[in-house]
């Protein structure tokens, strides 16, 4: 980071197992889709010598072609790890998808990393979702830096972009977000655009020329220095203001010249503490070149300025029965505590788990305890088992390099953990522990599916269980009311990837069908019914008559059964039979096939036969009586209503409230929160918000989030109720 010369050639290249946490850096790349994260990863790997000049992994494959779906969709859809070495340091680069649908992969990357590189495009700026992730990192004190890409774009303006970054990320202290380097431009081309060919270090005042494809250091021409003086002074003041040496500012203001080494040391400490956020520039190498512009400077920042795993706070850990357990900071000799941050299925080796070790040392062929958090509400199988792990390896594209061990602070791929799911804890079998889970967004876009054929139906259950095991942001629902299989996803792209993985990985073809909400029926008014079930056909006959009265109850009351029979008209042993028949018919519905709720059924009278009456006969009579009572009154269709909270930027509050009203929603109130955002509370019929996850993203340009929870069922407006009934009649 201190404008240092190239790292020693022998220190760069493919990563092996680290032997001490101090020699590891875990960094996650964050940025919107199209900002250039994956291209930057390839450029860093090329500079570190892990790939050849054609941009391909030395032992085959490319840096980013692990998932064929990514090739077809031309975008990253999953977290990927690229480990490289620089100056004797193992750098685990975690590349995350930029599209909002894959925020679960981003959260996994943040969990596994100790620092973040925010990648912003010089031509596109900073979007709202990137700002929100920055705030999440700030809340936990994660060290961050900013990398400006796409400097070759015609509209690129590095100086303007550094100003935008300071405004977007600096908050109350924009001087904590400052560039370390300024770009150098070559001659203008025919289009008037002058390409960036190098950088000048503001602290060292050295020039770094990348025009030949190799980084060359030199002293700048004297006339250049006055051009960077203002930016240099501002950077020095920004560094000194965050210095732990309180005398440094007084010495600087007193006219003392602070030496560059002191400034660099203070800068590195400020970055590692998460109080100063440098801005750098980067561009991929030209064809045939080895080093992309700014990649050496970035690797220096990561290895010298970002914290080691030893500086990360130990995770909260409990025993499997919930008792707190204290851990030392990243101790390779401590008790084993590791976390599965990603699960994937490989067609050749089966399930592969990407694991971050927080304590202890993970070794091949060891037996470990696998503890899950029991996400049964998302369709995940609860588990708490011992498993023998397979080989450890360092992933790189399609290749897996075998590792002898993985110490605390490092990451590795683990084979043959057949029961482990994303978010699970690995620990010693004789000392099972459980890490506190990380927060994942709720999937709020329903995708109702059915098997395409009988052959697909046989494989569907296993394919779905594997899918949700890999992705904790996906929820599987077997809806008992609508009899639909529903995959809850984060958005349309997330749903598309799920369907593609079912087809390509698990050989399951499914059809997408219309999602149904769980409707209910209830009586509009009091009504009466008589159920008569009398049959005689040789031997014992069937005889049961019952008379009931039905009246509506307040919402949420369920079904209440009252016995008011006098004189033994219905023998005591058959009264439960009548109730059973009534409840069975209510579950089937009386008008449109939806469960009947919120009624009181009173049994008033009936008749029985000493020989032909039976439990079955009175069950049938009870069902018939309820159907007759329903035929003599109006039946309301009840729809589920959700309580919705939307966190949205103040600029979009009006649009969001108007949209909710258009969905028959009732806005209950608003609440001002931090960061110029407002929390909008509303109640909205669930039938109106099936695609709200997609529509809200479009409405707010990706800056809003919402949650929903079931509130109650209430009567549906007559015109909508009739439309639903017509659709159901047509479907049947």
XYZ file of C-alpha atoms in Angstrom:
732
model
C 0.000 0.000 0.000
C 2.893 2.303 0.559
C 3.672 2.553 -3.175
C 5.971 -0.438 -2.706
C 7.788 -2.140 -5.575
C 6.644 -5.491 -6.979
C 6.504 -8.383 -4.542
C 9.213 -10.980 -4.697
C 8.566 -13.361 -7.620
C 8.905 -16.404 -5.411
C 6.264 -15.090 -3.030
C 3.515 -14.808 -5.631
C 1.434 -17.523 -7.218
C -0.922 -20.284 -6.247
C -2.025 -20.416 -2.635
C -1.200 -23.342 -0.365
C -2.240 -24.081 3.200
C -1.457 -21.198 5.545
C 0.561 -22.018 8.652
C -0.383 -19.025 10.809
C -3.428 -16.715 10.890
C -1.137 -13.679 10.552
C -0.282 -14.805 7.009
C -3.932 -14.854 5.869
C -6.170 -12.084 4.523
C -9.840 -12.704 3.781
C -11.390 -10.030 1.573
C -14.825 -9.912 -0.022
C -15.610 -7.943 -3.185
C -18.880 -5.999 -3.052
C -20.528 -4.037 -5.834
C -23.528 -3.841 -8.130
C -23.931 -6.145 -11.095
C -21.670 -5.034 -13.934
C -19.262 -3.074 -11.736
C -16.405 -5.368 -12.758
C -15.826 -7.524 -9.667
C -15.141 -10.791 -11.469
C -12.894 -9.072 -14.023
C -11.003 -7.504 -11.123
C -10.569 -10.906 -9.444
C -9.080 -12.267 -12.667
C -6.764 -9.253 -12.935
C -5.557 -9.694 -9.344
C -4.982 -13.410 -9.890
C -3.066 -12.679 -13.092
C -0.865 -10.153 -11.314
C -0.247 -12.605 -8.469
C 0.930 -15.187 -10.980
C -1.863 -17.696 -10.343
C -3.051 -17.545 -13.952
C -1.157 -17.349 -17.199
C -1.105 -14.434 -19.621
C -4.206 -15.725 -21.400
C -6.134 -15.307 -18.159
C -6.484 -19.034 -17.567
C -5.689 -21.050 -14.481
C -2.277 -22.651 -14.920
C -3.640 -26.170 -14.445
C -6.762 -25.642 -16.578
C -10.079 -23.821 -16.456
C -10.775 -20.140 -16.039
C -11.061 -18.159 -12.853
C -14.822 -17.736 -13.042
C -16.282 -20.710 -14.908
C -17.174 -22.998 -12.011
C -20.909 -22.714 -12.643
C -22.217 -23.232 -16.162
C -25.352 -21.256 -15.258
C -23.149 -18.172 -14.882
C -21.897 -18.645 -18.424
C -25.406 -18.977 -19.796
C -26.753 -16.006 -17.839
C -23.594 -13.896 -18.300
C -23.534 -12.851 -14.655
C -22.330 -14.153 -11.306
C -25.001 -16.024 -9.371
C -22.959 -17.475 -6.516
C -20.112 -16.804 -4.132
C -16.721 -17.928 -5.430
C -13.325 -18.135 -3.762
C -10.002 -17.393 -5.471
C -6.979 -17.820 -3.178
C -3.691 -16.214 -4.296
C -0.365 -15.412 -2.654
C 1.332 -12.030 -2.521
C 4.438 -11.121 -0.612
C 4.196 -14.293 1.473
C 0.553 -13.648 2.403
C -2.309 -15.928 1.407
C -5.164 -13.773 0.133
C -8.599 -15.412 -0.027
C -10.572 -13.297 -2.515
C -14.331 -13.836 -2.196
C -16.209 -12.705 -5.299
C -19.922 -12.073 -4.713
C -22.800 -11.621 -7.158
C -23.888 -8.024 -7.596
C -27.516 -8.703 -8.453
C -29.922 -8.207 -5.560
C -31.519 -11.651 -5.951
C -28.297 -13.272 -4.758
C -27.826 -11.231 -1.608
C -27.607 -14.494 0.343
C -24.313 -15.222 -1.435
C -23.161 -11.703 -0.551
C -24.025 -12.203 3.127
C -22.086 -15.470 3.121
C -19.076 -13.634 1.679
C -19.310 -10.937 4.342
C -19.472 -13.622 7.025
C -16.339 -15.367 5.728
C -14.295 -12.186 5.181
C -12.479 -9.822 7.527
C -12.505 -6.809 5.173
C -14.374 -5.621 2.081
C -13.389 -4.078 -1.242
C -16.269 -2.053 -2.651
C -16.059 -2.063 -6.438
C -17.680 0.921 -8.186
C -17.770 1.702 -11.876
C -16.329 5.050 -12.984
C -19.095 5.289 -15.575
C -22.069 4.082 -13.479
C -21.525 5.479 -9.999
C -22.790 4.110 -6.677
C -26.225 2.505 -6.517
C -28.550 2.394 -3.533
C -28.049 -1.288 -2.734
C -24.260 -0.804 -2.533
C -24.780 2.041 -0.055
C -26.964 -0.220 2.069
C -24.271 -2.920 2.187
C -21.722 -0.257 3.160
C -23.941 0.697 6.090
C -24.194 -2.971 7.128
C -20.401 -3.230 7.141
C -20.145 0.033 9.081
C -22.547 -1.307 11.715
C -20.154 -4.171 12.508
C -16.964 -2.135 12.012
C -15.682 -4.096 9.022
C -12.642 -2.437 7.364
C -13.384 -1.261 3.828
C -11.731 0.234 0.773
C -13.098 1.401 -2.582
C -11.867 0.370 -6.022
C -12.883 2.425 -9.054
C -13.103 0.349 -12.245
C -14.032 0.949 -15.895
C -11.522 3.771 -16.202
C -11.375 3.017 -19.921
C -15.021 4.046 -20.425
C -15.600 7.218 -22.420
C -17.651 8.750 -19.574
C -15.178 7.753 -16.853
C -14.190 10.573 -14.495
C -12.010 9.355 -11.623
C -11.919 12.683 -9.801
C -15.695 13.018 -9.907
C -16.106 9.399 -8.799
C -13.877 9.908 -5.746
C -16.095 12.854 -4.808
C -19.226 10.708 -5.236
C -17.682 7.944 -3.097
C -16.826 10.428 -0.333
C -20.418 11.670 -0.394
C -21.966 8.194 -0.532
C -19.697 6.425 1.957
C -18.187 9.190 4.105
C -21.316 10.094 6.031
C -20.422 12.855 8.476
C -16.716 12.533 7.653
C -16.079 12.692 3.880
C -12.348 13.185 4.585
C -12.251 9.539 5.720
C -12.822 8.520 2.070
C -9.893 9.781 -0.026
C -7.832 8.544 -2.992
C -4.322 7.168 -2.479
C -3.412 7.517 -6.148
C -4.350 9.703 -9.080
C -4.535 8.333 -12.633
C -2.065 9.261 -15.371
C -3.450 9.625 -18.884
C -1.769 8.802 -22.170
C -2.192 10.657 -25.464
C -5.717 11.329 -26.667
C -7.099 8.957 -29.259
C -9.123 9.885 -32.358
C -12.271 9.967 -30.223
C -10.727 12.513 -27.875
C -10.479 10.008 -25.019
C -7.130 9.793 -23.210
C -6.564 6.288 -21.768
C -5.295 5.789 -18.227
C -1.765 4.374 -18.472
C -0.481 4.703 -14.926
C -0.855 6.055 -11.404
C 0.947 8.569 -9.243
C 1.197 7.862 -5.519
C 0.065 10.804 -3.433
C 2.228 9.845 -0.449
C 5.389 8.632 -2.159
C 5.043 11.044 -5.107
C 6.225 8.174 -7.300
C 4.957 7.432 -10.788
C 3.824 3.880 -11.678
C 3.597 3.261 -15.412
C 1.532 0.269 -16.626
C 1.556 1.164 -20.325
C 3.870 -1.752 -21.210
C 1.893 -4.347 -19.260
C 4.510 -4.393 -16.507
C 4.537 -1.979 -13.577
C 7.485 0.432 -13.836
C 8.331 2.884 -11.081
C 9.960 6.273 -11.667
C 10.177 9.796 -10.327
C 7.653 12.129 -11.945
C 8.596 15.220 -13.871
C 8.902 18.167 -11.441
C 6.032 20.015 -13.105
C 3.599 17.214 -12.091
C 4.108 17.622 -8.355
C 2.246 20.947 -7.961
C -0.746 19.307 -9.707
C -1.133 16.749 -6.933
C -0.265 18.987 -3.990
C -3.846 19.790 -2.978
C -4.950 16.126 -3.099
C -1.777 15.070 -1.264
C -2.243 17.576 1.552
C -5.861 16.561 2.001
C -4.856 12.885 2.179
C -2.136 13.585 4.742
C -4.577 15.553 6.898
C -7.150 12.761 6.601
C -4.599 10.160 7.718
C -3.296 12.276 10.594
C -6.812 13.012 11.844
C -7.347 9.249 12.302
C -3.894 8.631 13.787
C -3.599 7.012 17.199
C -0.651 9.371 17.807
C -2.408 12.466 19.148
C 0.756 14.596 18.819
C 0.988 14.054 15.063
C -1.628 16.659 14.141
C -0.010 19.317 16.324
C 3.384 18.605 14.765
C 1.896 18.752 11.263
C 0.037 22.015 11.917
C 3.216 23.399 13.449
C 4.932 23.018 10.077
C 6.822 19.793 10.753
C 7.249 17.528 7.713
C 5.912 14.087 8.558
C 7.973 11.345 6.928
C 6.273 9.054 4.434
C 6.899 5.870 6.428
C 5.071 7.293 9.460
C 2.141 8.298 7.255
C 1.980 4.872 5.610
C 2.114 3.090 8.968
C -0.703 5.281 10.314
C -2.692 4.791 7.125
C -2.410 1.001 7.393
C -3.510 1.055 11.026
C -6.466 3.346 10.253
C -7.608 1.068 7.421
C -7.314 -2.044 9.603
C -9.343 -0.335 12.353
C -12.107 0.536 9.902
C -11.887 4.314 10.366
C -10.257 5.308 7.049
C -11.417 4.117 3.639
C -8.941 4.628 0.802
C -10.006 4.933 -2.830
C -7.923 3.168 -5.472
C -8.183 2.613 -9.214
C -7.874 -0.620 -11.198
C -8.187 -1.858 -14.768
C -7.612 -5.302 -16.320
C -4.409 -6.027 -18.184
C -4.343 -5.605 -21.939
C -4.035 -8.732 -24.075
C -0.632 -10.296 -23.559
C 0.158 -8.140 -20.514
C 0.766 -9.582 -17.048
C -0.266 -6.772 -14.748
C -3.464 -4.773 -14.836
C -3.369 -1.143 -13.814
C -3.575 -0.701 -10.048
C -3.562 -4.419 -9.239
C -0.192 -4.283 -7.464
C -1.406 -1.342 -5.381
C -4.563 -3.267 -4.483
C -2.643 -6.359 -3.416
C -0.397 -4.152 -1.286
C -3.455 -2.612 0.350
C -4.944 -6.035 1.105
C -1.759 -7.586 2.477
C -0.498 -4.557 4.429
C -3.590 -2.526 5.301
C -6.374 -5.048 5.814
C -6.561 -6.858 9.164
C -5.468 -10.415 9.800
C -7.986 -12.952 11.132
C -6.334 -12.444 14.530
C -7.855 -8.959 14.653
C -11.417 -10.176 14.143
C -13.624 -10.542 17.178
C -14.231 -14.171 18.102
C -17.694 -15.372 17.069
C -20.387 -16.074 19.635
C -20.448 -19.790 20.328
C -22.631 -21.998 22.501
C -22.814 -25.663 23.275
C -25.522 -27.479 21.336
C -27.822 -27.124 24.354
C -27.396 -23.337 24.380
C -24.772 -22.693 27.083
C -22.332 -19.849 26.211
C -18.756 -20.841 25.426
C -15.793 -18.448 25.340
C -13.309 -18.711 22.455
C -9.824 -17.292 22.098
C -9.177 -15.078 19.096
C -8.445 -17.285 16.091
C -6.381 -19.919 17.908
C -5.159 -22.767 15.613
C -4.636 -24.910 18.713
C -8.029 -24.133 20.210
C -11.264 -26.152 19.980
C -12.470 -26.676 16.420
C -15.119 -24.172 15.335
C -15.756 -23.791 11.609
C -18.730 -22.663 9.589
C -20.114 -23.782 6.253
C -20.480 -20.510 4.327
C -21.507 -22.135 1.054
C -22.716 -25.529 -0.138
C -22.591 -26.699 -3.735
C -23.095 -29.955 -5.591
C -20.369 -31.195 -7.893
C -21.429 -33.833 -10.466
C -18.224 -35.798 -9.839
C -17.476 -35.501 -6.111
C -20.952 -34.810 -4.719
C -21.601 -32.127 -2.110
C -18.745 -29.650 -1.580
C -18.754 -27.258 1.388
C -16.820 -23.997 1.528
C -15.744 -23.625 5.161
C -14.276 -20.762 7.186
C -12.329 -21.984 10.212
C -12.639 -19.632 13.204
C -10.838 -21.747 15.802
C -8.713 -24.881 15.795
C -7.392 -26.694 12.731
C -9.400 -28.735 10.251
C -7.709 -31.839 8.836
C -8.653 -34.340 6.103
C -10.469 -37.538 7.069
C -11.291 -36.215 10.552
C -14.658 -36.951 12.119
C -16.455 -33.725 13.029
C -19.762 -32.805 14.597
C -22.214 -31.021 12.276
C -24.734 -28.768 14.024
C -27.578 -27.069 12.191
C -29.927 -24.347 13.335
C -33.079 -26.270 12.490
C -34.509 -24.079 9.733
C -37.554 -26.303 9.544
C -39.732 -23.333 8.638
C -37.713 -23.019 5.418
C -37.920 -26.673 4.475
C -34.462 -27.511 5.857
C -33.997 -30.795 7.659
C -32.917 -30.446 11.271
C -29.665 -32.250 11.963
C -27.083 -32.717 14.683
C -24.763 -35.498 13.568
C -21.165 -36.705 13.357
C -19.636 -36.946 9.890
C -16.263 -37.882 8.496
C -14.987 -35.204 6.155
C -13.178 -36.001 2.930
C -10.305 -34.176 1.288
C -9.534 -30.506 1.942
C -8.772 -28.338 -1.046
C -8.348 -24.764 -2.211
C -10.767 -23.971 -5.044
C -9.709 -22.093 -8.148
C -12.150 -22.131 -11.044
C -12.952 -25.775 -11.739
C -9.750 -26.954 -10.087
C -9.365 -28.126 -6.494
C -5.840 -28.060 -5.065
C -5.365 -30.515 -2.218
C -4.566 -29.035 1.202
C -2.929 -30.821 4.133
C -4.820 -28.754 6.714
C -6.818 -25.562 7.226
C -5.981 -23.444 10.271
C -8.055 -20.881 12.132
C -8.542 -17.841 9.915
C -8.291 -19.718 6.616
C -10.875 -21.080 4.170
C -11.042 -24.420 2.400
C -13.369 -26.636 0.410
C -14.456 -29.798 2.210
C -15.692 -32.871 0.382
C -18.154 -35.576 1.455
C -20.083 -33.693 4.130
C -23.358 -35.243 3.023
C -25.527 -33.705 5.763
C -23.914 -30.276 6.180
C -25.869 -27.272 4.922
C -24.999 -23.621 4.459
C -24.772 -21.969 7.880
C -23.938 -25.168 9.792
C -21.191 -25.351 12.421
C -18.387 -27.926 12.326
C -16.759 -28.765 15.653
C -14.962 -31.607 17.416
C -17.140 -34.696 17.830
C -16.310 -34.833 21.552
C -16.899 -31.085 22.027
C -19.871 -30.116 19.826
C -20.455 -26.363 19.499
C -22.808 -24.068 17.632
C -22.056 -20.650 16.120
C -24.602 -17.868 16.205
C -26.255 -17.794 12.750
C -25.893 -14.850 10.449
C -28.919 -12.897 9.329
C -30.420 -13.857 5.994
C -33.185 -12.029 4.121
C -36.570 -13.729 3.943
C -37.534 -15.024 0.484
C -40.745 -13.226 -0.450
C -41.412 -14.206 -4.077
C -43.498 -17.410 -4.343
C -42.873 -19.885 -7.166
C -45.486 -22.651 -7.354
C -44.206 -25.699 -9.219
C -45.248 -29.200 -10.167
C -43.381 -32.130 -11.681
C -43.466 -32.177 -15.472
C -43.878 -35.948 -15.655
C -44.165 -39.032 -13.453
C -40.412 -39.600 -13.765
C -39.781 -36.033 -12.580
C -42.213 -36.500 -9.710
C -40.107 -39.365 -8.345
C -36.987 -37.158 -8.271
C -38.595 -33.851 -7.266
C -38.458 -34.245 -3.481
C -34.755 -35.097 -3.395
C -33.893 -32.335 -5.853
C -35.763 -29.731 -3.812
C -34.185 -30.847 -0.530
C -30.711 -30.496 -2.052
C -31.595 -27.107 -3.466
C -32.670 -25.624 -0.117
C -29.688 -27.250 1.636
C -27.389 -25.212 -0.616
C -29.302 -21.955 -0.302
C -30.647 -20.725 3.061
C -32.354 -17.787 1.312
C -34.734 -20.244 -0.342
C -37.740 -21.644 1.504
C -39.670 -24.763 0.555
C -43.360 -24.882 1.423
C -45.797 -27.758 1.067
C -49.024 -25.781 1.386
C -51.675 -27.953 3.015
C -54.529 -25.626 2.007
C -53.753 -25.134 -1.668
C -51.898 -28.471 -2.111
C -49.128 -26.638 -3.930
C -45.369 -27.064 -3.712
C -43.973 -23.537 -3.386
C -40.375 -22.371 -3.618
C -40.025 -18.972 -1.986
C -37.236 -16.997 -3.691
C -35.697 -13.521 -3.459
C -36.581 -12.478 -7.005
C -37.091 -13.611 -10.573
C -33.399 -14.200 -11.275
C -33.142 -16.279 -8.096
C -36.149 -18.321 -9.226
C -34.677 -18.813 -12.720
C -31.433 -20.156 -11.254
C -33.368 -22.513 -8.959
C -35.301 -23.973 -11.897
C -32.135 -24.268 -13.966
C -30.318 -26.082 -11.164
C -33.213 -28.486 -10.703
C -33.019 -29.315 -14.389
C -29.268 -29.372 -15.007
C -27.918 -30.669 -11.660
C -30.671 -32.945 -10.461
C -32.397 -33.920 -13.703
C -35.810 -32.662 -12.605
C -38.062 -30.845 -15.063
C -40.841 -28.821 -13.432
C -43.694 -26.641 -14.633
C -44.420 -23.281 -13.042
C -48.086 -22.800 -12.172
C -50.097 -19.926 -10.747
C -49.519 -19.408 -7.045
C -52.622 -19.615 -4.880
C -53.144 -17.935 -1.528
C -54.916 -19.766 1.290
C -58.512 -18.573 1.041
C -61.213 -19.369 3.594
C -65.031 -19.404 3.671
C -67.456 -18.290 6.352
C -71.178 -17.738 6.835
C -72.463 -14.233 6.247
C -75.621 -14.765 8.357
C -77.243 -17.254 10.683
C -78.671 -20.320 8.962
C -80.090 -23.757 9.741
C -79.676 -27.137 8.121
C -81.025 -30.656 8.375
C -78.915 -33.651 7.565
C -80.778 -36.851 6.723
C -78.846 -40.017 5.929
C -81.238 -42.974 5.655
C -80.412 -46.011 3.509
C -81.598 -49.615 3.530
C -80.017 -52.211 1.258
C -80.060 -55.620 2.942
C -78.554 -56.345 6.312
C -77.855 -53.372 8.549
C -78.982 -50.059 7.071
C -77.793 -46.539 7.755
C -79.943 -44.149 9.740
C -79.022 -40.719 11.093
C -80.842 -37.393 11.179
C -79.530 -34.210 12.771
C -80.628 -30.586 12.819
C -78.121 -27.791 13.301
C -77.966 -24.033 13.492
C -74.914 -22.154 12.162
C -73.963 -18.573 13.002
C -70.909 -16.499 12.108
C -68.246 -15.679 14.702
C -65.541 -12.983 14.802
C -62.435 -13.518 12.712
C -59.947 -15.966 14.157
C -62.541 -17.912 16.159
C -62.198 -21.130 14.194
C -65.074 -23.605 14.529
C -67.082 -23.906 17.717
C -69.408 -26.884 18.230
C -72.232 -26.698 20.800
C -74.504 -29.554 21.893
C -78.083 -28.516 22.805
C -79.826 -31.812 22.195
C -82.479 -32.685 24.779
C -84.319 -35.872 25.498
C -81.747 -38.123 23.898
C -82.946 -37.420 20.348
C -79.339 -37.995 19.317
C -77.752 -40.632 21.555
C -74.758 -39.341 23.515
C -72.314 -41.682 21.803
C -73.167 -40.192 18.375
C -72.843 -36.478 19.216
C -69.026 -36.571 18.693
C -69.768 -38.255 15.353
C -71.906 -35.309 14.262
C -69.138 -32.911 15.274
C -66.563 -34.974 13.396
C -68.703 -34.903 10.256
C -69.246 -31.145 10.554
C -65.552 -30.459 10.977
C -64.614 -32.755 8.084
C -67.050 -30.951 5.787
C -65.798 -27.566 7.003
C -62.261 -28.561 6.105
C -63.450 -29.423 2.568
C -65.448 -26.198 2.252
C -69.084 -25.610 1.411
C -69.004 -23.224 -1.552
C -65.704 -22.979 -3.440
C -63.695 -25.755 -1.792
C -61.869 -23.574 0.741
C -61.828 -24.372 4.475
C -64.811 -23.027 6.404
C -63.911 -21.025 9.530
C -65.265 -18.653 12.169
C -68.655 -20.264 12.795
C -70.569 -21.726 15.726
C -72.433 -24.934 14.920
C -75.175 -25.831 17.394
C -76.697 -29.315 17.325
C -80.376 -28.869 18.232
C -82.192 -32.100 17.438
C -82.105 -35.358 15.525
C -83.254 -38.940 15.265
C -81.611 -42.297 15.607
C -82.452 -45.970 14.994
C -81.715 -48.637 17.549
C -80.095 -50.910 14.934
C -79.155 -48.885 11.851
C -77.592 -45.811 13.458
C -73.803 -45.724 13.558
C -70.800 -43.441 13.935
C -70.347 -43.290 10.146
C -74.029 -42.514 9.545
C -74.026 -39.550 11.941
C -70.768 -38.248 10.475
C -72.425 -38.218 7.071
C -75.565 -36.559 8.479
C -73.494 -33.830 10.151
C -71.752 -33.066 6.859
C -75.061 -32.970 4.977
C -76.595 -30.625 7.558
C -73.711 -28.161 7.210
C -73.994 -28.191 3.416
C -77.748 -27.547 3.586
C -77.230 -24.640 6.000
C -74.643 -23.171 3.612
C -77.034 -23.453 0.679
C -79.579 -21.245 2.465
C -77.293 -18.260 3.136
C -74.558 -16.198 1.593
C -71.007 -17.489 1.988
C -68.219 -14.951 2.269
C -64.831 -15.675 0.741
C -62.081 -14.688 3.170
C -58.613 -13.683 1.973
C -55.397 -13.560 4.020
C -54.170 -10.085 4.892
C -50.482 -9.467 5.549
C -48.871 -6.858 7.729
C -46.211 -5.275 5.514
C -43.317 -3.039 6.562
C -41.331 -1.266 3.857
C -37.999 0.445 4.559
C -37.525 2.943 1.753
C -35.539 6.049 0.963
C -37.386 9.290 1.569
C -37.375 10.053 -2.169
C -39.615 7.056 -2.852
C -41.999 7.169 0.132
C -44.823 8.785 -1.832
C -44.546 6.291 -4.686
C -44.507 3.335 -2.283
C -47.558 4.536 -0.340
C -49.478 5.197 -3.553
C -48.580 1.738 -4.846
C -49.709 0.070 -1.614
C -53.047 1.887 -1.799
C -53.440 0.637 -5.366
C -53.068 -2.905 -4.003
C -56.065 -2.394 -1.682
C -53.613 -1.761 1.138
C -54.277 0.317 4.244
C -51.291 2.421 5.283
C -51.141 2.347 9.091
C -48.369 4.866 9.564
C -44.801 5.902 8.829
C -41.697 6.177 10.969
C -38.520 8.110 10.212
C -35.330 6.057 10.536
C -31.630 6.743 10.058
C -30.007 7.406 6.706
C -32.841 9.457 5.143
C -35.137 6.415 5.112
C -38.703 5.858 6.214
C -40.440 2.766 7.537
C -43.931 2.431 6.063
C -46.403 0.108 7.810
C -49.445 -1.194 5.998
C -51.920 -4.061 5.784
C -52.307 -5.520 2.320
C -54.241 -8.544 0.982
C -51.771 -11.306 0.211
C -53.291 -11.888 -3.203
C -52.083 -8.378 -4.159
C -48.440 -8.808 -3.129
C -47.438 -12.049 -4.813
C -44.921 -10.189 -6.987
C -44.235 -7.319 -4.613
C -40.584 -8.387 -4.203
C -40.076 -7.685 -7.906
C -42.317 -4.624 -8.183
C -40.872 -2.847 -5.133
C -37.337 -3.278 -6.436
C -38.362 -1.631 -9.702
C -40.306 1.115 -7.946
C -37.432 2.054 -5.614
C -34.518 1.326 -7.972
C -33.390 -1.468 -5.675
C -33.133 0.671 -2.542
C -36.189 -0.551 -0.574
C -36.693 -3.652 1.545
C -39.867 -5.119 2.921
C -41.073 -7.764 5.328
C -44.453 -9.387 5.607
C -46.255 -11.427 8.227
C -49.711 -12.949 8.363
C -52.238 -10.737 10.139
C -55.657 -12.352 9.644
C -58.294 -13.411 7.134
C -61.027 -10.951 6.257
C -63.915 -10.827 3.735
C -62.916 -10.273 0.147
C -64.730 -7.508 -1.793
C -67.683 -8.985 -3.754
C -66.364 -8.115 -7.219
C -62.981 -9.696 -6.524
C -64.600 -12.679 -4.815
C -66.730 -13.301 -7.896
C -63.703 -13.035 -10.177
C -61.837 -15.598 -8.085
C -64.805 -17.971 -8.170
C -65.039 -17.637 -11.951
C -61.347 -18.432 -12.289
C -61.733 -21.485 -10.050
C -64.761 -22.706 -12.011
C -62.835 -22.289 -15.257
C -59.847 -24.158 -13.854
C -62.019 -27.063 -12.749
